[in-house]
């Protein structure tokens, strides 16, 4: 309960800070703002993992390091006869 209350206090402080920043730029406090647009639904977890495996640079780098290690291991085994 205390954690939730502290988060609420921080959120209110962030809101006041944002409103003050808006006022300093625009000259008046914000009023009657339109709500943000709806976000599209998230894809299922499997699709997210597939996307991660093909687009995340750290994951791709690890995949290439694994391939290089396997190639080195195969070369060492072939050299041993």
Short mmCIF file of N, CA and C in Angstrom, two decimals, residues 48-81:
data_model
loop_
_atom_site.label_atom_id
_atom_site.label_comp_id
_atom_site.label_asym_id
_atom_site.label_seq_id
_atom_site.Cartn_x
_atom_site.Cartn_y
_atom_site.Cartn_z
N UNK A 48 6.60 -12.17 -31.04
CA UNK A 48 7.57 -11.24 -30.46
C UNK A 48 8.96 -11.86 -30.39
N UNK A 49 9.03 -13.13 -29.96
CA UNK A 49 10.33 -13.80 -29.89
C UNK A 49 10.94 -13.98 -31.28
N UNK A 50 10.13 -14.31 -32.27
CA UNK A 50 10.64 -14.46 -33.63
C UNK A 50 11.20 -13.14 -34.14
N UNK A 51 10.49 -12.06 -33.88
CA UNK A 51 10.96 -10.74 -34.29
C UNK A 51 12.25 -10.39 -33.58
N UNK A 52 12.32 -10.68 -32.30
CA UNK A 52 13.53 -10.41 -31.53
C UNK A 52 14.72 -11.15 -32.11
N UNK A 53 14.53 -12.42 -32.44
CA UNK A 53 15.64 -13.22 -32.94
C UNK A 53 16.16 -12.74 -34.28
N UNK A 54 15.35 -12.05 -35.04
CA UNK A 54 15.79 -11.60 -36.36
C UNK A 54 16.18 -10.14 -36.42
N UNK A 55 15.80 -9.35 -35.40
CA UNK A 55 16.07 -7.91 -35.49
C UNK A 55 16.94 -7.35 -34.38
N UNK A 56 17.05 -8.04 -33.26
CA UNK A 56 17.83 -7.49 -32.15
C UNK A 56 19.32 -7.69 -32.40
N UNK A 57 20.10 -6.61 -32.44
CA UNK A 57 21.53 -6.73 -32.75
C UNK A 57 22.29 -7.60 -31.76
N UNK A 58 21.95 -7.56 -30.50
CA UNK A 58 22.66 -8.38 -29.51
C UNK A 58 22.38 -9.86 -29.73
N UNK A 59 21.14 -10.18 -30.02
CA UNK A 59 20.80 -11.58 -30.28
C UNK A 59 21.48 -12.06 -31.55
N UNK A 60 21.43 -11.23 -32.61
CA UNK A 60 22.09 -11.61 -33.86
C UNK A 60 23.59 -11.81 -33.66
N UNK A 61 24.21 -10.93 -32.89
CA UNK A 61 25.64 -11.05 -32.61
C UNK A 61 25.95 -12.36 -31.89
N UNK A 62 25.14 -12.70 -30.91
CA UNK A 62 25.33 -13.96 -30.18
C UNK A 62 25.14 -15.15 -31.11
N UNK A 63 24.18 -15.07 -32.02
CA UNK A 63 23.96 -16.17 -32.96
C UNK A 63 25.19 -16.35 -33.87
N UNK A 64 25.77 -15.24 -34.33
CA UNK A 64 26.95 -15.34 -35.19
C UNK A 64 28.17 -15.84 -34.42
N UNK A 65 28.29 -15.44 -33.15
CA UNK A 65 29.40 -15.95 -32.33
C UNK A 65 29.26 -17.45 -32.14
N UNK A 66 28.02 -17.93 -31.96
CA UNK A 66 27.79 -19.36 -31.81
C UNK A 66 28.19 -20.09 -33.10
N UNK A 67 27.79 -19.56 -34.25
CA UNK A 67 28.17 -20.19 -35.52
C UNK A 67 29.68 -20.24 -35.69
N UNK A 68 30.35 -19.14 -35.34
CA UNK A 68 31.81 -19.10 -35.45
C UNK A 68 32.45 -20.12 -34.52
N UNK A 69 31.95 -20.26 -33.32
CA UNK A 69 32.49 -21.23 -32.37
C UNK A 69 32.29 -22.65 -32.87
N UNK A 70 31.11 -22.92 -33.43
CA UNK A 70 30.86 -24.26 -33.97
C UNK A 70 31.80 -24.57 -35.14
N UNK A 71 32.06 -23.56 -35.99
CA UNK A 71 32.97 -23.76 -37.12
C UNK A 71 34.39 -24.02 -36.62
N UNK A 72 34.81 -23.28 -35.60
CA UNK A 72 36.15 -23.50 -35.04
C UNK A 72 36.26 -24.89 -34.43
N UNK A 73 35.21 -25.34 -33.74
CA UNK A 73 35.20 -26.66 -33.13
C UNK A 73 35.27 -27.74 -34.22
N UNK A 74 34.49 -27.57 -35.28
CA UNK A 74 34.51 -28.54 -36.39
C UNK A 74 35.89 -28.58 -37.04
N UNK A 75 36.52 -27.42 -37.23
CA UNK A 75 37.86 -27.38 -37.82
C UNK A 75 38.87 -28.06 -36.93
N UNK A 76 38.76 -27.84 -35.62
CA UNK A 76 39.71 -28.48 -34.69
C UNK A 76 39.51 -29.99 -34.69
N UNK A 77 38.27 -30.45 -34.74
CA UNK A 77 38.02 -31.89 -34.78
C UNK A 77 38.53 -32.50 -36.09
N UNK A 78 38.37 -31.78 -37.19
CA UNK A 78 38.86 -32.29 -38.48
C UNK A 78 40.37 -32.35 -38.50
N UNK A 79 41.03 -31.40 -37.86
CA UNK A 79 42.48 -31.37 -37.84
C UNK A 79 43.03 -32.53 -37.00
N UNK A 80 42.24 -32.97 -36.03
CA UNK A 80 42.69 -34.09 -35.17
C UNK A 80 42.52 -35.44 -35.87
N UNK A 81 41.77 -35.43 -36.94
CA UNK A 81 41.64 -36.65 -37.72
C UNK A 81 40.46 -37.40 -37.37
#
